[in-house]
């Protein structure tokens, strides 16, 4: 993509966005761009292969989704009681382990060991969107301020430890979550590092990789072992997720048995403590008189894009082949 073409597309998209007059859309757009308008428009343009018309439609659809689902208020809707929320944190494994040397937040995700079995789908979707919004409204703006330049993307380290055929049961939920991300939080991840890869992942990756857009394929790096040596090239040891700190292939001294400060998935980790306290504080500001209500925050689930639907179908058929060849239904 030449600089002239991309600049031209950016100017055209900016002109279209300048025509938006509806107050609710303008208000929610501020929560999306956080002062980084150019970077935001670029993300949507990249996600639509620099087609201005499609990128404009994507932004407007995203803003309407935000308004209709009151996404601007989601950070004032804590999941309670705390013990119930702890169950969600223990079964939807994600956390902020630190920052890359360039200042990008490093999110660790336990793909293989997330069981998603402690609450209904709506709670997991609510929690996922809360982490997205906290990243975009709190984490990234403060990283930008610290580094004196816009930081609008993050790095994700995906741990495949424990990935089994039973992952088939979670494909529906994971498709909902990733479709929400694709349509409303596009191009937020700079690189996906995949570590602790079992054979089942390698086999699935082989069939899924050709279905991914070139843009997405370039972002995925499957690292050997726990990825420690490769990741240390872009971040300090203190920012490594706990599952990447193993010396060899043996079990980790810093692994799941580590205290809450070590394991960034835990509700006791500083990131989750700050996030949960932020949401509770916001709820007190928004609804100081009413007690906090129990119950999940319902969000409309999008139809997965055609490309994603095809990936899911391929993945399901590959996992079914495994079940048959292994004669197992773990």
PDB file of N, CA, C and O in Angstrom, residues 218-258:
ATOM      1  N   UNK A 218       0.176 -12.863   8.668  1.00  0.00           N
ATOM      2  CA  UNK A 218       1.478 -12.237   8.961  1.00  0.00           C
ATOM      3  C   UNK A 218       1.629 -11.899  10.444  1.00  0.00           C
ATOM      4  O   UNK A 218       2.729 -11.730  10.932  1.00  0.00           O
ATOM      5  N   UNK A 219       0.498 -11.766  11.136  1.00  0.00           N
ATOM      6  CA  UNK A 219       0.560 -11.383  12.556  1.00  0.00           C
ATOM      7  C   UNK A 219       0.786 -12.564  13.481  1.00  0.00           C
ATOM      8  O   UNK A 219       1.042 -12.376  14.657  1.00  0.00           O
ATOM      9  N   UNK A 220       0.601 -13.786  12.962  1.00  0.00           N
ATOM     10  CA  UNK A 220       0.664 -14.969  13.833  1.00  0.00           C
ATOM     11  C   UNK A 220       2.055 -15.579  13.791  1.00  0.00           C
ATOM     12  O   UNK A 220       2.580 -15.883  12.720  1.00  0.00           O
ATOM     13  N   UNK A 221       2.653 -15.752  14.971  1.00  0.00           N
ATOM     14  CA  UNK A 221       3.959 -16.415  15.053  1.00  0.00           C
ATOM     15  C   UNK A 221       3.858 -17.586  16.022  1.00  0.00           C
ATOM     16  O   UNK A 221       3.561 -17.391  17.209  1.00  0.00           O
ATOM     17  N   UNK A 222       4.055 -18.794  15.498  1.00  0.00           N
ATOM     18  CA  UNK A 222       4.046 -19.988  16.352  1.00  0.00           C
ATOM     19  C   UNK A 222       5.479 -20.201  16.823  1.00  0.00           C
ATOM     20  O   UNK A 222       6.386 -20.416  16.016  1.00  0.00           O
ATOM     21  N   UNK A 223       5.700 -20.091  18.136  1.00  0.00           N
ATOM     22  CA  UNK A 223       7.061 -20.153  18.688  1.00  0.00           C
ATOM     23  C   UNK A 223       7.378 -21.542  19.226  1.00  0.00           C
ATOM     24  O   UNK A 223       6.479 -22.264  19.669  1.00  0.00           O
ATOM     25  N   UNK A 224       8.660 -21.924  19.206  1.00  0.00           N
ATOM     26  CA  UNK A 224       9.026 -23.229  19.775  1.00  0.00           C
ATOM     27  C   UNK A 224       8.904 -23.226  21.299  1.00  0.00           C
ATOM     28  O   UNK A 224       9.183 -22.212  21.955  1.00  0.00           O
ATOM     29  N   UNK A 225       8.470 -24.355  21.852  1.00  0.00           N
ATOM     30  CA  UNK A 225       8.386 -24.516  23.311  1.00  0.00           C
ATOM     31  C   UNK A 225       7.535 -23.445  23.962  1.00  0.00           C
ATOM     32  O   UNK A 225       6.471 -23.083  23.463  1.00  0.00           O
ATOM     33  N   UNK A 226       8.031 -22.907  25.092  1.00  0.00           N
ATOM     34  CA  UNK A 226       7.247 -21.903  25.821  1.00  0.00           C
ATOM     35  C   UNK A 226       7.501 -20.491  25.281  1.00  0.00           C
ATOM     36  O   UNK A 226       6.979 -19.516  25.820  1.00  0.00           O
ATOM     37  N   UNK A 227       8.325 -20.374  24.239  1.00  0.00           N
ATOM     38  CA  UNK A 227       8.508 -19.087  23.565  1.00  0.00           C
ATOM     39  C   UNK A 227       9.412 -18.097  24.277  1.00  0.00           C
ATOM     40  O   UNK A 227       9.624 -16.974  23.809  1.00  0.00           O
ATOM     41  N   UNK A 228       9.978 -18.538  25.400  1.00  0.00           N
ATOM     42  CA  UNK A 228      10.734 -17.636  26.269  1.00  0.00           C
ATOM     43  C   UNK A 228      11.826 -16.844  25.534  1.00  0.00           C
ATOM     44  O   UNK A 228      11.871 -15.613  25.599  1.00  0.00           O
ATOM     45  N   UNK A 229      12.690 -17.563  24.835  1.00  0.00           N
ATOM     46  CA  UNK A 229      13.843 -16.893  24.201  1.00  0.00           C
ATOM     47  C   UNK A 229      13.411 -15.875  23.146  1.00  0.00           C
ATOM     48  O   UNK A 229      13.965 -14.773  23.058  1.00  0.00           O
ATOM     49  N   UNK A 230      12.398 -16.258  22.337  1.00  0.00           N
ATOM     50  CA  UNK A 230      11.919 -15.348  21.296  1.00  0.00           C
ATOM     51  C   UNK A 230      11.269 -14.104  21.915  1.00  0.00           C
ATOM     52  O   UNK A 230      11.486 -12.986  21.475  1.00  0.00           O
ATOM     53  N   UNK A 231      10.465 -14.334  22.948  1.00  0.00           N
ATOM     54  CA  UNK A 231       9.736 -13.219  23.563  1.00  0.00           C
ATOM     55  C   UNK A 231      10.668 -12.257  24.302  1.00  0.00           C
ATOM     56  O   UNK A 231      10.399 -11.060  24.374  1.00  0.00           O
ATOM     57  N   UNK A 232      11.784 -12.792  24.815  1.00  0.00           N
ATOM     58  CA  UNK A 232      12.745 -11.925  25.516  1.00  0.00           C
ATOM     59  C   UNK A 232      13.414 -10.929  24.561  1.00  0.00           C
ATOM     60  O   UNK A 232      14.017  -9.958  24.996  1.00  0.00           O
ATOM     61  N   UNK A 233      13.259 -11.164  23.250  1.00  0.00           N
ATOM     62  CA  UNK A 233      13.802 -10.205  22.278  1.00  0.00           C
ATOM     63  C   UNK A 233      12.944  -8.934  22.227  1.00  0.00           C
ATOM     64  O   UNK A 233      13.406  -7.880  21.815  1.00  0.00           O
ATOM     65  N   UNK A 234      11.653  -9.068  22.622  1.00  0.00           N
ATOM     66  CA  UNK A 234      10.772  -7.896  22.517  1.00  0.00           C
ATOM     67  C   UNK A 234      10.271  -7.384  23.879  1.00  0.00           C
ATOM     68  O   UNK A 234       9.660  -6.333  23.964  1.00  0.00           O
ATOM     69  N   UNK A 235      10.515  -8.153  24.959  1.00  0.00           N
ATOM     70  CA  UNK A 235      10.078  -7.697  26.289  1.00  0.00           C
ATOM     71  C   UNK A 235      11.070  -8.157  27.345  1.00  0.00           C
ATOM     72  O   UNK A 235      11.856  -9.075  27.114  1.00  0.00           O
ATOM     73  N   UNK A 236      11.035  -7.519  28.504  1.00  0.00           N
ATOM     74  CA  UNK A 236      11.891  -7.923  29.612  1.00  0.00           C
ATOM     75  C   UNK A 236      11.300  -9.130  30.325  1.00  0.00           C
ATOM     76  O   UNK A 236      10.096  -9.411  30.211  1.00  0.00           O
ATOM     77  N   UNK A 237      12.143  -9.810  31.098  1.00  0.00           N
ATOM     78  CA  UNK A 237      11.704 -11.021  31.808  1.00  0.00           C
ATOM     79  C   UNK A 237      10.469 -10.748  32.675  1.00  0.00           C
ATOM     80  O   UNK A 237       9.547 -11.553  32.748  1.00  0.00           O
ATOM     81  N   UNK A 238      10.434  -9.584  33.318  1.00  0.00           N
ATOM     82  CA  UNK A 238       9.322  -9.251  34.228  1.00  0.00           C
ATOM     83  C   UNK A 238       7.979  -9.191  33.507  1.00  0.00           C
ATOM     84  O   UNK A 238       6.932  -9.377  34.129  1.00  0.00           O
ATOM     85  N   UNK A 239       8.003  -8.951  32.186  1.00  0.00           N
ATOM     86  CA  UNK A 239       6.745  -8.863  31.432  1.00  0.00           C
ATOM     87  C   UNK A 239       6.327 -10.188  30.807  1.00  0.00           C
ATOM     88  O   UNK A 239       5.237 -10.294  30.251  1.00  0.00           O
ATOM     89  N   UNK A 240       7.203 -11.193  30.893  1.00  0.00           N
ATOM     90  CA  UNK A 240       6.852 -12.509  30.331  1.00  0.00           C
ATOM     91  C   UNK A 240       5.646 -13.092  31.065  1.00  0.00           C
ATOM     92  O   UNK A 240       5.606 -13.080  32.291  1.00  0.00           O
ATOM     93  N   UNK A 241       4.652 -13.621  30.324  1.00  0.00           N
ATOM     94  CA  UNK A 241       3.579 -14.343  31.014  1.00  0.00           C
ATOM     95  C   UNK A 241       4.160 -15.507  31.810  1.00  0.00           C
ATOM     96  O   UNK A 241       5.201 -16.070  31.434  1.00  0.00           O
ATOM     97  N   UNK A 242       3.498 -15.878  32.912  1.00  0.00           N
ATOM     98  CA  UNK A 242       4.040 -16.921  33.807  1.00  0.00           C
ATOM     99  C   UNK A 242       4.307 -18.237  33.087  1.00  0.00           C
ATOM    100  O   UNK A 242       5.233 -18.954  33.412  1.00  0.00           O
ATOM    101  N   UNK A 243       3.513 -18.538  32.032  1.00  0.00           N
ATOM    102  CA  UNK A 243       3.676 -19.821  31.335  1.00  0.00           C
ATOM    103  C   UNK A 243       4.827 -19.795  30.316  1.00  0.00           C
ATOM    104  O   UNK A 243       5.089 -20.792  29.659  1.00  0.00           O
ATOM    105  N   UNK A 244       5.501 -18.655  30.196  1.00  0.00           N
ATOM    106  CA  UNK A 244       6.653 -18.557  29.276  1.00  0.00           C
ATOM    107  C   UNK A 244       7.968 -18.506  30.027  1.00  0.00           C
ATOM    108  O   UNK A 244       9.012 -18.276  29.429  1.00  0.00           O
ATOM    109  N   UNK A 245       7.919 -18.697  31.330  1.00  0.00           N
ATOM    110  CA  UNK A 245       9.150 -18.505  32.121  1.00  0.00           C
ATOM    111  C   UNK A 245       9.902 -19.799  32.365  1.00  0.00           C
ATOM    112  O   UNK A 245      10.878 -19.819  33.100  1.00  0.00           O
ATOM    113  N   UNK A 246       9.454 -20.878  31.771  1.00  0.00           N
ATOM    114  CA  UNK A 246      10.116 -22.166  31.969  1.00  0.00           C
ATOM    115  C   UNK A 246      11.493 -22.153  31.336  1.00  0.00           C
ATOM    116  O   UNK A 246      11.670 -21.649  30.245  1.00  0.00           O
ATOM    117  N   UNK A 247      12.425 -22.777  32.035  1.00  0.00           N
ATOM    118  CA  UNK A 247      13.791 -22.859  31.494  1.00  0.00           C
ATOM    119  C   UNK A 247      13.811 -23.837  30.321  1.00  0.00           C
ATOM    120  O   UNK A 247      14.282 -23.548  29.262  1.00  0.00           O
ATOM    121  N   UNK A 248      13.295 -25.041  30.577  1.00  0.00           N
ATOM    122  CA  UNK A 248      13.265 -26.039  29.507  1.00  0.00           C
ATOM    123  C   UNK A 248      11.832 -26.434  29.283  1.00  0.00           C
ATOM    124  O   UNK A 248      10.942 -25.622  29.351  1.00  0.00           O
ATOM    125  N   UNK A 249      11.590 -27.740  29.048  1.00  0.00           N
ATOM    126  CA  UNK A 249      10.206 -28.157  28.837  1.00  0.00           C
ATOM    127  C   UNK A 249       9.599 -28.637  30.147  1.00  0.00           C
ATOM    128  O   UNK A 249       8.453 -29.031  30.197  1.00  0.00           O
ATOM    129  N   UNK A 250      10.399 -28.598  31.230  1.00  0.00           N
ATOM    130  CA  UNK A 250       9.886 -29.043  32.530  1.00  0.00           C
ATOM    131  C   UNK A 250       8.838 -28.089  33.061  1.00  0.00           C
ATOM    132  O   UNK A 250       8.583 -27.052  32.475  1.00  0.00           O
ATOM    133  N   UNK A 251       8.247 -28.442  34.201  1.00  0.00           N
ATOM    134  CA  UNK A 251       7.198 -27.565  34.726  1.00  0.00           C
ATOM    135  C   UNK A 251       7.843 -26.304  35.302  1.00  0.00           C
ATOM    136  O   UNK A 251       9.007 -26.290  35.663  1.00  0.00           O
ATOM    137  N   UNK A 252       7.047 -25.261  35.384  1.00  0.00           N
ATOM    138  CA  UNK A 252       7.595 -23.955  35.726  1.00  0.00           C
ATOM    139  C   UNK A 252       7.534 -23.655  37.214  1.00  0.00           C
ATOM    140  O   UNK A 252       6.526 -23.884  37.851  1.00  0.00           O
ATOM    141  N   UNK A 253       8.617 -23.113  37.716  1.00  0.00           N
ATOM    142  CA  UNK A 253       8.598 -22.645  39.112  1.00  0.00           C
ATOM    143  C   UNK A 253       7.618 -21.478  39.227  1.00  0.00           C
ATOM    144  O   UNK A 253       7.075 -21.220  40.270  1.00  0.00           O
ATOM    145  N   UNK A 254       7.466 -20.758  38.114  1.00  0.00           N
ATOM    146  CA  UNK A 254       6.631 -19.549  38.155  1.00  0.00           C
ATOM    147  C   UNK A 254       5.231 -19.845  37.650  1.00  0.00           C
ATOM    148  O   UNK A 254       4.482 -18.944  37.356  1.00  0.00           O
ATOM    149  N   UNK A 255       4.909 -21.102  37.477  1.00  0.00           N
ATOM    150  CA  UNK A 255       3.670 -21.444  36.772  1.00  0.00           C
ATOM    151  C   UNK A 255       2.429 -21.231  37.608  1.00  0.00           C
ATOM    152  O   UNK A 255       2.396 -20.424  38.510  1.00  0.00           O
ATOM    153  N   UNK A 256       1.395 -22.046  37.314  1.00  0.00           N
ATOM    154  CA  UNK A 256       0.083 -21.833  37.934  1.00  0.00           C
ATOM    155  C   UNK A 256       0.146 -21.772  39.463  1.00  0.00           C
ATOM    156  O   UNK A 256      -0.734 -21.232  40.099  1.00  0.00           O
ATOM    157  N   UNK A 257       1.181 -22.394  40.051  1.00  0.00           N
ATOM    158  CA  UNK A 257       1.247 -22.403  41.506  1.00  0.00           C
ATOM    159  C   UNK A 257       1.769 -21.080  42.066  1.00  0.00           C
ATOM    160  O   UNK A 257       1.776 -20.871  43.258  1.00  0.00           O
ATOM    161  N   UNK A 258       2.212 -20.207  41.151  1.00  0.00           N
ATOM    162  CA  UNK A 258       2.719 -18.915  41.609  1.00  0.00           C
ATOM    163  C   UNK A 258       1.634 -18.157  42.350  1.00  0.00           C
ATOM    164  O   UNK A 258       0.464 -18.479  42.268  1.00  0.00           O
TER     165      UNK A 258
END
